[in-house]
Short mmCIF file of C-alpha atoms and ligand atoms in Angstrom, two decimals:
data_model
loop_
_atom_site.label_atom_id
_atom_site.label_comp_id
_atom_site.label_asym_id
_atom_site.label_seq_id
_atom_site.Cartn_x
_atom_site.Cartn_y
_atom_site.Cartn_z
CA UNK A 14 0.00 0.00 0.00
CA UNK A 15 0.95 3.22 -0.48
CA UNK A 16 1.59 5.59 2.58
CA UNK A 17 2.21 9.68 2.73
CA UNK A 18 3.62 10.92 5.61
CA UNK A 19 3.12 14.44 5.99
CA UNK A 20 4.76 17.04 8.63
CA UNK A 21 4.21 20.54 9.40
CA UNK A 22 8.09 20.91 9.88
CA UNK A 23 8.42 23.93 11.74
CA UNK A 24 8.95 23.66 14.86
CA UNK A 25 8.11 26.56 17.64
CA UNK A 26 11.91 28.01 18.37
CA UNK A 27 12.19 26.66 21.90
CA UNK A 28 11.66 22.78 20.64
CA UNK A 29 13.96 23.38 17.51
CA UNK A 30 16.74 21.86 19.29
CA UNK A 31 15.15 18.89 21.31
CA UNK A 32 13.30 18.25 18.17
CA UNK A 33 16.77 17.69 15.82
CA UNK A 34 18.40 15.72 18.82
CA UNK A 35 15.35 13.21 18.82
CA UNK A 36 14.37 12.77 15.18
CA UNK A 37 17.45 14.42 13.21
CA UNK A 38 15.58 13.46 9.93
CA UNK A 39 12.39 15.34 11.14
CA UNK A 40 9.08 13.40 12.23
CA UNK A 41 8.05 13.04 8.68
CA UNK A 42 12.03 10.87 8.35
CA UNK A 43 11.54 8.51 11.36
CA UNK A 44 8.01 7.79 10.89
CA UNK A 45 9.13 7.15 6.77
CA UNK A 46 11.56 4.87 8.67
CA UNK A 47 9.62 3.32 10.70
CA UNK A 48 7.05 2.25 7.77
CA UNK A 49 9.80 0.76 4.96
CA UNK A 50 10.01 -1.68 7.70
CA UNK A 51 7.08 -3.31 6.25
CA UNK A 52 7.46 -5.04 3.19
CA UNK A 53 4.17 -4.47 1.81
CA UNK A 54 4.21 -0.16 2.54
CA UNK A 55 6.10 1.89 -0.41
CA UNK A 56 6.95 5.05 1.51
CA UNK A 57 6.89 8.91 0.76
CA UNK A 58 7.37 11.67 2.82
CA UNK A 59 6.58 15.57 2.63
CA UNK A 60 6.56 18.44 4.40
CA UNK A 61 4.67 21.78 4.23
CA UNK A 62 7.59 23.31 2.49
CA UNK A 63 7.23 21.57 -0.53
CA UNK A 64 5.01 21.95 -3.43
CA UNK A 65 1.32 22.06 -3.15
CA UNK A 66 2.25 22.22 0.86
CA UNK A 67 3.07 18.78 0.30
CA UNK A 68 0.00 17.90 -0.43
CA UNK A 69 -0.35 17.53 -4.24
CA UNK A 70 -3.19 16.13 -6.14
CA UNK A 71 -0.60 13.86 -7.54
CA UNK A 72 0.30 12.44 -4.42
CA UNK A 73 -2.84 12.68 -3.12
CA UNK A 74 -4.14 10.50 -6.22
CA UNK A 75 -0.93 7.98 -5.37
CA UNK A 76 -2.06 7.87 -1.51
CA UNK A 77 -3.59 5.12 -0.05
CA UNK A 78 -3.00 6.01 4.07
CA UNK A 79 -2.00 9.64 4.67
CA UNK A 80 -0.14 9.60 8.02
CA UNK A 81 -0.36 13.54 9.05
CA UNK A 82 1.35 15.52 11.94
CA UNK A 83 0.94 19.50 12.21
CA UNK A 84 1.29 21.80 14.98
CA UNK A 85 1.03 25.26 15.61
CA UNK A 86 1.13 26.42 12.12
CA UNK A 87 -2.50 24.42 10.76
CA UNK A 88 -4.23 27.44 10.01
CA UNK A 89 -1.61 27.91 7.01
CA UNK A 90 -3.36 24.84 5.21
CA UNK A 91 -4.85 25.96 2.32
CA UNK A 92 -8.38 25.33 1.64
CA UNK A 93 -8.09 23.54 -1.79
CA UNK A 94 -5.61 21.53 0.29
CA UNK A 95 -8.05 20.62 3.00
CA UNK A 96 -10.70 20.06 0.62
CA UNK A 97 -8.93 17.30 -1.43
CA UNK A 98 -7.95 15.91 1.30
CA UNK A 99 -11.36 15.45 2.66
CA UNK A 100 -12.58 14.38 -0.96
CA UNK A 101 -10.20 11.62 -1.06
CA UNK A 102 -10.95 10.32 2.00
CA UNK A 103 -14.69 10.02 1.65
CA UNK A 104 -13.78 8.41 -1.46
CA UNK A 105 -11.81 5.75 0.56
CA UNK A 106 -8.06 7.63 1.38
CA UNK A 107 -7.13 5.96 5.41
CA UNK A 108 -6.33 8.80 7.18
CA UNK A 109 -4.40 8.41 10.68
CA UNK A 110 -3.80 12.15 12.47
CA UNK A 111 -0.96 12.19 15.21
CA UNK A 112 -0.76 14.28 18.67
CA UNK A 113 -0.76 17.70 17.69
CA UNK A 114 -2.64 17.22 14.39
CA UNK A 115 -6.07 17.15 16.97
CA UNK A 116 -5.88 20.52 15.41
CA UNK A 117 -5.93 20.54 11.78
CA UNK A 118 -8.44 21.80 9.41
CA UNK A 119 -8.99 18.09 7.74
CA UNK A 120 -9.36 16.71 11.26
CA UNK A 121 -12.22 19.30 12.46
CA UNK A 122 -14.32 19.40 8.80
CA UNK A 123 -14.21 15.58 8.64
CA UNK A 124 -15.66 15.34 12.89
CA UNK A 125 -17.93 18.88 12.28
CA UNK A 126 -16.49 20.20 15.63
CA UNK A 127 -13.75 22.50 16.92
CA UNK A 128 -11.33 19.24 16.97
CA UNK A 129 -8.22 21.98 18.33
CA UNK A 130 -10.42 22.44 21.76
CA UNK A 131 -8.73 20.14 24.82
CA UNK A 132 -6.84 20.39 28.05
CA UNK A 133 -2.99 20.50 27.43
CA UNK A 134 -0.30 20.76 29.43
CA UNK A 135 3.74 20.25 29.38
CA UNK A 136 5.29 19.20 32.39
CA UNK A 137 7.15 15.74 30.89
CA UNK A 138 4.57 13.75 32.97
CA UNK A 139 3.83 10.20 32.53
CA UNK A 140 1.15 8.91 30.34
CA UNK A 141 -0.89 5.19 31.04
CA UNK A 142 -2.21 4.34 27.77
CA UNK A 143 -4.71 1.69 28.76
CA UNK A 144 -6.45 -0.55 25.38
CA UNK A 145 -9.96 -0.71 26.28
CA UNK A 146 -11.21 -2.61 22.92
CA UNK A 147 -8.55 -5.71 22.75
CA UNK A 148 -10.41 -6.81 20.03
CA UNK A 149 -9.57 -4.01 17.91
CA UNK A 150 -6.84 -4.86 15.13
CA UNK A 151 -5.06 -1.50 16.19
CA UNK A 152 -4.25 -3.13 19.51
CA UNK A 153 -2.57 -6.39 18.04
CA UNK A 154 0.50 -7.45 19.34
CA UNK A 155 0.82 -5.50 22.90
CA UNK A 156 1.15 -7.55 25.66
CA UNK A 157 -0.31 -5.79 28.51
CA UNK A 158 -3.33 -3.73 29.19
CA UNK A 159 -1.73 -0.65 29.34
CA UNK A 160 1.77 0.76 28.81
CA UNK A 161 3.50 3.64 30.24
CA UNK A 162 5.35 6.67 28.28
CA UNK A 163 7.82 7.81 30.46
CA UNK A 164 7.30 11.72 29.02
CA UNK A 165 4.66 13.00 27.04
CA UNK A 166 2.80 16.64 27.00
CA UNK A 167 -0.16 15.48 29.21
CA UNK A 168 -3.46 16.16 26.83
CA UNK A 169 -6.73 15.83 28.86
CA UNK A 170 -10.56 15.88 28.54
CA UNK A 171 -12.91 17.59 27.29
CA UNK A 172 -11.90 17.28 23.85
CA UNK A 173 -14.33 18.53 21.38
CA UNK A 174 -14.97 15.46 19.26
CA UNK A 175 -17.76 12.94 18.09
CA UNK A 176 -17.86 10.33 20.02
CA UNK A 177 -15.64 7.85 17.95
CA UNK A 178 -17.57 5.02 16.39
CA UNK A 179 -14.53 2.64 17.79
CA UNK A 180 -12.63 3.64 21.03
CA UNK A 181 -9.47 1.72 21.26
CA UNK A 182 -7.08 3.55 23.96
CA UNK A 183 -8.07 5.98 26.82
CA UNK A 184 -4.82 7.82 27.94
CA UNK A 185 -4.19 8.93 31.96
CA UNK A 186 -1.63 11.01 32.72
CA UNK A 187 0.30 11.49 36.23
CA UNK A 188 -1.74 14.53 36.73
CA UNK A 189 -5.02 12.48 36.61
CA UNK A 190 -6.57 14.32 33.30
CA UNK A 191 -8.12 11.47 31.20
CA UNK A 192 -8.33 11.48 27.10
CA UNK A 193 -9.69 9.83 24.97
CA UNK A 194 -6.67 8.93 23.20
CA UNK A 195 -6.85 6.24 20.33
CA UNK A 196 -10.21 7.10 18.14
CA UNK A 197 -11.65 5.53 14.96
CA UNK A 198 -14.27 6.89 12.88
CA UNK A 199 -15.26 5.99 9.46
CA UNK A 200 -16.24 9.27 7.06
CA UNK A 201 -17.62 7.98 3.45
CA UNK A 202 -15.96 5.08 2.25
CA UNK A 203 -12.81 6.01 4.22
CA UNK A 204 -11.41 5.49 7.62
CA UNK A 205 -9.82 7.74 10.17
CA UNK A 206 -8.01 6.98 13.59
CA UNK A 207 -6.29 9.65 16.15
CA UNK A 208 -3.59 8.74 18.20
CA UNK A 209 -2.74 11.56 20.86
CA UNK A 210 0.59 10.32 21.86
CA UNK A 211 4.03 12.23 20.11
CA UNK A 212 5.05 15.61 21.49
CA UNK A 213 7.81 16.65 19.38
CA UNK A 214 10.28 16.76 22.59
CA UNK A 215 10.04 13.09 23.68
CA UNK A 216 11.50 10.34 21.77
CA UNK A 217 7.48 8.88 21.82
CA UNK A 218 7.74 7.61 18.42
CA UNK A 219 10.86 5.21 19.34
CA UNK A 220 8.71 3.21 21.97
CA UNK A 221 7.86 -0.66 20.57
CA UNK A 222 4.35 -0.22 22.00
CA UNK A 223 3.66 3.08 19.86
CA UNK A 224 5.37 1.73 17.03
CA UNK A 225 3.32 -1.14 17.22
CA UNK A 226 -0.19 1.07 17.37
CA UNK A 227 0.90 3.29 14.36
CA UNK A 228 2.17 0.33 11.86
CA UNK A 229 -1.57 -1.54 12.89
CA UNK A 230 -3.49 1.98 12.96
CA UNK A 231 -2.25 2.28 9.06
CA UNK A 232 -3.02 -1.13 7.79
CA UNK A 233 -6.28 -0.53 9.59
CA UNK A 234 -7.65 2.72 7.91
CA UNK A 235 -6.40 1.16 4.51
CA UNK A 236 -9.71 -0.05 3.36
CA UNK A 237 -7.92 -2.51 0.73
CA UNK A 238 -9.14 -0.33 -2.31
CA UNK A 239 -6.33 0.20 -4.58
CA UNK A 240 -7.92 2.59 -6.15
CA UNK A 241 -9.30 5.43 -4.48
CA UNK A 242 -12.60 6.48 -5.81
CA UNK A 243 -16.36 5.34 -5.43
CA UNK A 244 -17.26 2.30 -6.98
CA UNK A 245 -18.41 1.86 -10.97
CA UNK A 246 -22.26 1.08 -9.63
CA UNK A 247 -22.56 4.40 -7.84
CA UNK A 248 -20.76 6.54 -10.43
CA UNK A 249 -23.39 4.79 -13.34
CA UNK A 250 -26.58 5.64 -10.70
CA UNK A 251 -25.05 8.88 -11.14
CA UNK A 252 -25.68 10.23 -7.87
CA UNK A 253 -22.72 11.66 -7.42
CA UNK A 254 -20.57 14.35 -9.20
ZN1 ZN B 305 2.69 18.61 21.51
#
């Protein structure tokens, strides 16, 4: 399948420096890195910088999962951007949205809320990531009900969001907040899971557990179309554009 990972890439000026020391090829590099591992996921990566933001209808069209982390800066996404983006996944696109990324234009017009409204907090606290659907093929392969990240900016409740039409992982952090942290929702024919865990300061994305979650959380929101678009029966009912 055919991933896009996507980062904001500019960092606020007091995490330039933790961020290079933790992930010297960016976010966008060790989560690339992370994903060749798997011999069935071809791998690009893009920033905002480039062309198009990074966000091309020509990679867009190539895209089966886009794996997507912005910060501070997600009110410089253009429109047309946000719009294909949304297009693409109602047509079938997985979409998985990381940590800061709860505020991003594609995040709040797929959910119809204000997706940027939680608690937040950094004070490199502790976070208890507990599965509460072990069921769920996002929570394959971890071995204990909950894990532990040693630092993480502590996110909390209430987060303006649908409830999720799968809950896999609430989050508690040493300060007692509580988030819902690991959320699916299917939009169209496509899929969507956030993952709150990542703060660009903590090496979060090193941790087997995590790793784990965000290799299943992409084969799950890849519907298996290899394609994107609707299928031939609804485009010949021609009920849709
Ligand atoms: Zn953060």
């Amino acid at each position: 399948m055919n991933v896009l990972v996507w980062y904001e890439n500019k960092p606020l000026p007091e995490a330039v420096e933790a961020e290079r020391r933790i992930y010297p090829n960016g976010i966008h590099g060790a989560l690339g890195e992370l994903f060749v591992t798997q011999p069935d996921f071809l791998v690009r990566t893009r920033v905002m910088q480039d062309t198009g933001q990074g966000l091309t209808d020509e990679d867009l069209d190539w895209t089966n999962v886009l794996v997507y982390f912005s910060h501070k800066h997600w009110r410089d996404i253009a429109d047309d951007r946000v719009a294909a983006m949304q297009k693409r996944v109602l047509e079938g696109m997985g979409l998985l949205l990381l940590h800061s990324s709860h505020a991003s234009k594609i995040f709040s017009r797929l959910m119809g809320t204000r997706t940027q409204c939680l608690r937040w907090r950094e004070a490199d606290e502790w976070q208890r990531v507990w599965t509460v659907n072990p069921a769920h093929p996002i929570a394959q392969g971890l071995e204990k009900e909950y894990f532990i990240i040693p630092k993480d900016e502590t996110y909390g409740e209430y987060f303006e969001i649908p409830q999720p039409d799968e809950q896999v992982f609430l989050t508690t952090s040493q300060g007692g907040e509580v988030l819902r942290s690991g959320c699916c929702w299917y939009r169209g024919l496509g899929r969507i899971f956030y993952f709150s865990s990542g703060h660009e300061t903590y090496p979060v994305y090193y941790q087997s557990e995590v790793r784990q979650i965000l290799i299943n959380a992409v084969r799950w929101v890849h519907t298996g179309n290899k394609r994107i678009g609707w299928p031939n029966w609804a485009r010949e009912s021609g009920f849709i554009e």
